[in-house]
Coordinates of C-alpha atoms and ligand atoms in Angstrom, one line a residue:
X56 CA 106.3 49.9 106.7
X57 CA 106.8 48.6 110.2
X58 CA 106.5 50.6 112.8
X59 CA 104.2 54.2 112.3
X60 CA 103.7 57.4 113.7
X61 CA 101.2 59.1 112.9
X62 CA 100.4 63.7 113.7
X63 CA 97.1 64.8 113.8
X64 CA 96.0 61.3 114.6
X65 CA 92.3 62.4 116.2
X66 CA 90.8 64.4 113.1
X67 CA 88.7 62.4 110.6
X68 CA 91.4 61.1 108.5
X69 CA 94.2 60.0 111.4
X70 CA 90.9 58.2 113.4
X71 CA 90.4 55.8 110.7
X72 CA 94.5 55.9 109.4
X73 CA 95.4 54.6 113.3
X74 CA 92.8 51.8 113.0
X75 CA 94.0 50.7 109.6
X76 CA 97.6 50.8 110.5
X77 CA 97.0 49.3 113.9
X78 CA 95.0 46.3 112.1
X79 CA 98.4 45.9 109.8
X80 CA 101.2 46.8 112.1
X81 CA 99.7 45.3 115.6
X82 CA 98.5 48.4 118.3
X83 CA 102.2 48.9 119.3
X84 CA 103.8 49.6 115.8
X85 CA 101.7 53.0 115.6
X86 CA 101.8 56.2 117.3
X87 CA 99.3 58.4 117.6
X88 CA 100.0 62.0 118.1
X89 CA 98.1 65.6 118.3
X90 CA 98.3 68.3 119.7
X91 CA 95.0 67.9 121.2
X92 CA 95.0 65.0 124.0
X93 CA 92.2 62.8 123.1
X94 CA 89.2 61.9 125.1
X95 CA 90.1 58.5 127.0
X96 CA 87.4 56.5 125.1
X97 CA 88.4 58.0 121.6
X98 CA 89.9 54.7 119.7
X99 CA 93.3 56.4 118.3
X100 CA 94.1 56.8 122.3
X101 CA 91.5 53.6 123.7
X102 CA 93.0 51.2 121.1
X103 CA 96.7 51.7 121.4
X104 CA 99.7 54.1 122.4
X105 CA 99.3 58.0 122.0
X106 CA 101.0 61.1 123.0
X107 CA 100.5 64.8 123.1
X108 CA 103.2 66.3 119.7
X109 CA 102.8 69.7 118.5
X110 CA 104.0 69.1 115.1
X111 CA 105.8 72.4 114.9
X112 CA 108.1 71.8 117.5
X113 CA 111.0 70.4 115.6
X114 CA 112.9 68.7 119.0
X115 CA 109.9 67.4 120.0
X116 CA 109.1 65.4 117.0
X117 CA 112.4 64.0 116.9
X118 CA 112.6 63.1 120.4
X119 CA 108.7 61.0 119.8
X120 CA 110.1 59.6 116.2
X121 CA 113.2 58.2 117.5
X122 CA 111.9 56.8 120.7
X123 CA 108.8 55.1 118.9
X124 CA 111.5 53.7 116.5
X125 CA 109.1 54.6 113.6
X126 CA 109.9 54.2 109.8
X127 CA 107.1 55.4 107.9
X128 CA 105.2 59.1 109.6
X129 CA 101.9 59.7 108.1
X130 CA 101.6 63.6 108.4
X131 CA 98.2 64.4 108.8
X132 CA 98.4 67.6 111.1
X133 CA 96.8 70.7 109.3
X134 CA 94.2 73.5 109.3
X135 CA 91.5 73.0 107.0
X136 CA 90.7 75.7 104.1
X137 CA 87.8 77.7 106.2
X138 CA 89.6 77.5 109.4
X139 CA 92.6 78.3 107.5
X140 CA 90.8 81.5 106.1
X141 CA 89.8 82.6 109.5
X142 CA 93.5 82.0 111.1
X143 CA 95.6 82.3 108.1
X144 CA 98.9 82.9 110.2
X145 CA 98.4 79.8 112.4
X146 CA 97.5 77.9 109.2
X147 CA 101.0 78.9 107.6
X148 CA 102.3 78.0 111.0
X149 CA 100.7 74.7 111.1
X150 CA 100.6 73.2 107.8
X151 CA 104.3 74.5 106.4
X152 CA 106.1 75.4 109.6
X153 CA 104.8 71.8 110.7
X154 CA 105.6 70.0 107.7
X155 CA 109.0 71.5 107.3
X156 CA 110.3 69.8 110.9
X157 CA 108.9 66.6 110.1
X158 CA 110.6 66.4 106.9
X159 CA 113.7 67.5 108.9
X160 CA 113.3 64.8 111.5
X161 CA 112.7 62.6 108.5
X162 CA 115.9 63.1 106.6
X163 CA 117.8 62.7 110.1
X164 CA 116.1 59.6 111.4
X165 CA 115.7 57.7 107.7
X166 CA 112.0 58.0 107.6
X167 CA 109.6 57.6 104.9
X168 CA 106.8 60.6 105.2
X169 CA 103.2 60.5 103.8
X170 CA 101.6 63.7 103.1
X171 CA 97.7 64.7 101.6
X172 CA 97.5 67.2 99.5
X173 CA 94.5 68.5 98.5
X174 CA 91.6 69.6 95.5
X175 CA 92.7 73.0 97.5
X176 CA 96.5 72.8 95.6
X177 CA 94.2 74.4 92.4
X178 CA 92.6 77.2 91.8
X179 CA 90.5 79.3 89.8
X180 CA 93.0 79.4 86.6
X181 CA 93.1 75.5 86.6
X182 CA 91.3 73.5 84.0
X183 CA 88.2 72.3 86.4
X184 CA 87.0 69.1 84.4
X185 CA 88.7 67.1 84.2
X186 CA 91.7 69.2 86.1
X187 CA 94.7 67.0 84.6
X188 CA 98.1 65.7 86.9
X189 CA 100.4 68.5 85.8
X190 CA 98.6 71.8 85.6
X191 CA 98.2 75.2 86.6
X192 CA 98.3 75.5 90.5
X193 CA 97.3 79.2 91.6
X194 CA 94.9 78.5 94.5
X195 CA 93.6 81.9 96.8
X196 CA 92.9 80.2 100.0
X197 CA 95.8 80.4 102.6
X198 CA 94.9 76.6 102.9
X199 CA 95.8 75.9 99.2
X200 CA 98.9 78.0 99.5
X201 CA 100.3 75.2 101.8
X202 CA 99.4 72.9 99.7
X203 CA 100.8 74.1 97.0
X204 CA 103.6 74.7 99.0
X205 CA 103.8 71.4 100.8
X206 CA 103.9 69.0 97.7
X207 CA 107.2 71.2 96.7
X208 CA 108.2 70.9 100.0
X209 CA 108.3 67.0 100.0
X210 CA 109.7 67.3 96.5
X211 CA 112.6 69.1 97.7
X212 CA 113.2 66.7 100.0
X213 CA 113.2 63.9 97.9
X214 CA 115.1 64.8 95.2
X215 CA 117.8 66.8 97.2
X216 CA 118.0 64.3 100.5
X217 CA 116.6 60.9 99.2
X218 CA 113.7 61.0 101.7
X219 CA 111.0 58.7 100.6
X220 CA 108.0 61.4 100.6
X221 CA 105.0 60.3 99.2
X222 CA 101.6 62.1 98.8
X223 CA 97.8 62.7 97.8
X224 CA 95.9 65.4 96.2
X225 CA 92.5 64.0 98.3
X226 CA 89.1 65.5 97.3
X227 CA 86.8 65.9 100.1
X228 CA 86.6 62.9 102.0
X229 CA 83.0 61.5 103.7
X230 CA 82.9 59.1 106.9
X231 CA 80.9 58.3 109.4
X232 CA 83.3 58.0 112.6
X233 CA 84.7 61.3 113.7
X234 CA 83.6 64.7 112.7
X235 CA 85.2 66.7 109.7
X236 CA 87.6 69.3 111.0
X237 CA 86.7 72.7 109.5
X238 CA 86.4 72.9 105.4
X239 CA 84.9 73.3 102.3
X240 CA 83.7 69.9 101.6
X241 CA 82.4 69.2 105.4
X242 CA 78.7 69.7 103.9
X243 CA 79.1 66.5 102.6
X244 CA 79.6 64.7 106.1
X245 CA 76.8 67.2 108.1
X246 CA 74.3 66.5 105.3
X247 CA 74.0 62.7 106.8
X248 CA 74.5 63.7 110.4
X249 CA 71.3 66.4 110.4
X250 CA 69.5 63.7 107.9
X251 CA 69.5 61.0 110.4
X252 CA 68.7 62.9 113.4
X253 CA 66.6 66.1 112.0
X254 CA 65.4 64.9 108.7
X255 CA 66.4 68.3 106.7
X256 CA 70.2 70.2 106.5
X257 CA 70.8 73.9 105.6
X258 CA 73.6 73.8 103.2
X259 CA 76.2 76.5 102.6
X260 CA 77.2 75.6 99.3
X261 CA 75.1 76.5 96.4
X262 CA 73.0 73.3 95.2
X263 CA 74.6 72.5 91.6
X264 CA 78.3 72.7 93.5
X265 CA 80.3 69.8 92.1
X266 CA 83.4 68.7 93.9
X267 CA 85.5 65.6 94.2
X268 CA 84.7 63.4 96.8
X269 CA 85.9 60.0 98.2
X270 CA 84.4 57.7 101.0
X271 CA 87.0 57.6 103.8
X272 CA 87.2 53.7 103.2
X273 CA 89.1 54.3 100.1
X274 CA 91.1 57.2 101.2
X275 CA 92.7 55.5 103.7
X276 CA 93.6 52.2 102.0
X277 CA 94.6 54.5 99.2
X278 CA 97.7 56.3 101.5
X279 CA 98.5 52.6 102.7
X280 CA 98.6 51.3 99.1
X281 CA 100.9 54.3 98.3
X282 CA 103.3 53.9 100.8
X283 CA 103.4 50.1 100.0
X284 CA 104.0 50.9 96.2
X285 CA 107.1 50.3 94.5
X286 CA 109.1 53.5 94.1
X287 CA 110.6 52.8 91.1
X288 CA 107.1 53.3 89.6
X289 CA 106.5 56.6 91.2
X290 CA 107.1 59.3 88.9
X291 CA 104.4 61.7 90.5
X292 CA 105.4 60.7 94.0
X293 CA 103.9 63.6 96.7
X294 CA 100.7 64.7 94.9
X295 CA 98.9 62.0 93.4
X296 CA 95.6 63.2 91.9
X297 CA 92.9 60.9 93.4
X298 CA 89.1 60.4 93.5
X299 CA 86.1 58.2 93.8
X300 CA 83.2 60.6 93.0
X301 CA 81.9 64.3 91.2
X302 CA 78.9 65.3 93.9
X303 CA 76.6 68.6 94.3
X304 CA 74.5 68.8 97.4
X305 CA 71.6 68.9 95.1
X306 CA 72.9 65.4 94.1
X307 CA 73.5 64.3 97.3
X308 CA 70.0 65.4 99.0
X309 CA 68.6 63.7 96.1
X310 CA 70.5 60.6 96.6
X311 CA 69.6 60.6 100.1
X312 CA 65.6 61.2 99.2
X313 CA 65.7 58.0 98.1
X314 CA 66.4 56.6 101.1
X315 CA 64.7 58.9 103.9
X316 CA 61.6 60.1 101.8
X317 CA 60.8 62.9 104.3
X318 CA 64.3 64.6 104.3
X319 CA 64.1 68.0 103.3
X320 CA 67.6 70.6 101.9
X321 CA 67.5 74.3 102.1
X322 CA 70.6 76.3 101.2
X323 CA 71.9 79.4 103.2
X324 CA 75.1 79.7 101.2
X325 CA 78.7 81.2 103.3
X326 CA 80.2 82.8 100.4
X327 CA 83.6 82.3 101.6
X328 CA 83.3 78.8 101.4
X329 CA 81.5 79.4 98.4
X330 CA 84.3 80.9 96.5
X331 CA 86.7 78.7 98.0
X332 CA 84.6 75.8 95.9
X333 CA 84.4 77.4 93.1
X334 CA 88.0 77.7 92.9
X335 CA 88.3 74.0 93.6
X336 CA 88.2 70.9 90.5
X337 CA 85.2 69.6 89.8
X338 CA 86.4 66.3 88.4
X339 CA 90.7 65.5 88.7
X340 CA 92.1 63.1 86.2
X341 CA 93.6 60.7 88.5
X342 CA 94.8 58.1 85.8
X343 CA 98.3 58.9 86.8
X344 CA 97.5 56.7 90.4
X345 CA 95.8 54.4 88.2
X346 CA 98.8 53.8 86.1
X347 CA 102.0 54.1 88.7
X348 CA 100.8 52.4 91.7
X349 CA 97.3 50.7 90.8
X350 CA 94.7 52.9 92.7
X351 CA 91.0 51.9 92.2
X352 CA 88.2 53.4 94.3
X353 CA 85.8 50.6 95.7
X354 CA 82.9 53.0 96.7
X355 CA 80.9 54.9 94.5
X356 CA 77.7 57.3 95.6
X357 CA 75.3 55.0 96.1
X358 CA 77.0 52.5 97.8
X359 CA 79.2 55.7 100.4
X360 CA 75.5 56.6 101.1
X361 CA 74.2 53.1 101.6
X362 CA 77.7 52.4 104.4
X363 CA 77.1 55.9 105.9
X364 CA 73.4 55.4 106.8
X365 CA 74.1 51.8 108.0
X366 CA 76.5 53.3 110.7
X367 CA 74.7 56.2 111.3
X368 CA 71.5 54.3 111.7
X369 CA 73.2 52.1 114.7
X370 CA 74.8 55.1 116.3
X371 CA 71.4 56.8 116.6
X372 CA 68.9 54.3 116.5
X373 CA 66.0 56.7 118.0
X374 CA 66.2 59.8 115.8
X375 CA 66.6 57.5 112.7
X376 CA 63.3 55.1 113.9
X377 CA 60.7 57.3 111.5
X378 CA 58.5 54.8 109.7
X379 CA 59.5 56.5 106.7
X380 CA 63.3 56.0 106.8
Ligands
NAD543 P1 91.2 67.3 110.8 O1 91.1 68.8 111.0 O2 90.0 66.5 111.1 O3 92.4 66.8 111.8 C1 93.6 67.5 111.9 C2 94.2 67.2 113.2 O4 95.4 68.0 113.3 C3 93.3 67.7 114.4 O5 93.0 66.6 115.2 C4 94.1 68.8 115.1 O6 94.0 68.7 116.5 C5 95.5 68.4 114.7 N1 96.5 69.5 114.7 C6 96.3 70.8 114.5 N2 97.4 71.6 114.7 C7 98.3 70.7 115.1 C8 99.7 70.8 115.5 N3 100.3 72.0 115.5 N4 100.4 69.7 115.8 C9 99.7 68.5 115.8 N5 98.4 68.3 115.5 C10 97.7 69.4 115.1 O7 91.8 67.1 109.4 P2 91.7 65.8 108.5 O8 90.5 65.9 107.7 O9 91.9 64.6 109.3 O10 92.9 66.0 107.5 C11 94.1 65.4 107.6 C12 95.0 65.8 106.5 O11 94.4 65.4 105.2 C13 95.3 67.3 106.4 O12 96.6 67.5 105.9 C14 94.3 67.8 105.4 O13 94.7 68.9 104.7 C15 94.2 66.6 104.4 N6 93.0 66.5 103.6 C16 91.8 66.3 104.2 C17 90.7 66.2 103.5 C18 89.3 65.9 104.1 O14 88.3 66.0 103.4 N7 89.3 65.5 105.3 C19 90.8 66.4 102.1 C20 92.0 66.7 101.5 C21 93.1 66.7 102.3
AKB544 C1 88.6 71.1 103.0 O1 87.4 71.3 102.5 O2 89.3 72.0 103.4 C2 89.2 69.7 102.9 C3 89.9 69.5 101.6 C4 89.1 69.1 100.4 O3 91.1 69.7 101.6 N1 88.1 68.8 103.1

């Protein structure tokens, strides 16, 4: 990797991804695009070079790739799985239409592509725990269909063009910096926000809902690592099962009880979402990234909530000043 560009740069993941990269590369090896412009004082345009790309406009992409020089795209452009079940066209659009021209630009300008799957690529036929590397994949959220879809996709063009693809199944991933972008597992993000500032959350997941989860610290040096590893090793190479943690909100509230005595959960459950993460693991066997490229989370539950209060705490020092916290 030595020069990056990176799509959907300002949603959670690409905010933190950008920084990363940008502390690896230097601020002029990475790209970030989106379709959105960002605010002037958001870091991903602040800290370094970005641009305006709709990822499903093939020409575009190309012209962006090949005048940024880049070697390594980190595809992080996508719908999320409720937004995606509220625009399911635009989500098809988006996350296969979009994916399919970057691939394309990819196999014309010699580019190595990093792609996340998802805990969305299963559904309800799957083994849920633990939810092995090869296994049924039948998901029923538009979402999971392009995932599904998309780790074939970069399959495809690996083994038919030589593209280096490379890929995660992430769980849901938890950080502190900028907000989740419309799914299942954003509970687990809000849950801190409203704890720190309110004291209580209204969940709408049912309390004993287990899910995979990672802290975004790990997720993002775990697609670094990836596209770092030696290929030769790679025998699962665009949908790596990977996770840190198995959390319920119950869990989570609890957890964070411990730490903010007065914080009060009440539940007021979306069923879509609901059956969404039922459909989802609730534990993936990810020994397969533990065996082919080395992957090792470094944050478990109660150090994630220990980081995330920390930040939170000095982003809003007022609402989080109770005597109690
Ligand atoms: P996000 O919703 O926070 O960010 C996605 C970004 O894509 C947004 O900034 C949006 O403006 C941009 N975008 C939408 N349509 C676009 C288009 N046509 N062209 C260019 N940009 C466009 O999502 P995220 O959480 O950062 O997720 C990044 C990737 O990781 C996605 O592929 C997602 O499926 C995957 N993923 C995320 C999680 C998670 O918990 N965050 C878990 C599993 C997989
Ligand atoms: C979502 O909930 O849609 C995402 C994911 C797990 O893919 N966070």
């Amino acid at each position: 990797m030595k020069r990056a560009l990176v799509t959907g740069a300002a949603g959670q993941i690409g905010t933190e991804l950008v920084a990363a990269l940008r502390r690896l590369l230097g601020p002029e090896a990475v790209l970030a695009t989106d379709l959105r412009l960002a605010d002037p004082d958001h870091p991903v345009r602040a800290e370094g070079d970005f641009q305006v790309l709709d990822c499903t406009q093939g020409t575009e992409v190309a012209r962006i790739v090949s005048e940024h020089e880049a070697d390594v795209i980190f595809h992080l452009a996508a719908l999320l799985s409720a937004v995606g079940e509220k625009r399911p066209l635009e989500a098809y659009r988006v996350n296969l239409g979009g994916l399919m021209e970057v691939l394309e630009v990819a196999r014309q300008e010699e580019c190595a592509v990093f792609t996340p799957s998802s805990i969305a690529a299963f559904g309800p036929d799957t083994p849920p725990d633990p939810t092995p590397q090869t296994t049924i994949q039948r998901p029923t959220s538009m979402y999971g269909v392009t995932k599904v879809a998309g780790e074939l996709l970069c399959d495809y063009y690996h083994s038919k063009f030589g593209v280096d693809t490379r890929g995660l199944r992430y769980p849901g991933i938890i950080s502190h910096s900028a907000p989740p972008g419309g799914g299942t597992t954003d509970y687990a993000v809000e849950i801190f926000h409203a704890a720190v500032r309110d004291g209580k959350y209204t969940c709408f997941l049912e309390p004993d809902t287990q899910l995979d989860m990672m802290y975004m610290t790990d997720a993002v040096r775990a697609a670094m690592e990836l596209m770092e590893a030696d290929p030769d090793r790679l025998r699962h190479r665009n949908a790596f099962n990977v996770t840190a943690m198995q959390l319920t909100p119950a869990a989570l509230a609890e957890s964070l009880r411990k730490r903010i005595p007065h914080f009060e959960i009440d539940y007021d459950v979306d069923p879509v979402r609901q059956a969404i993460a039922d459909s989802w693991p609730r534990r993936m066997d990810d020994s397969a990234a533990r065996e082919e490229w080395g992957w090792s989370p470094t944050f478990g539950l109660d150090e994630m909530v220990d980081d995330m209060l920390d930040h939170l705490r000095l982003a809003h020092p007022i609402e989080s000043a109770s005597p109690s916290n």
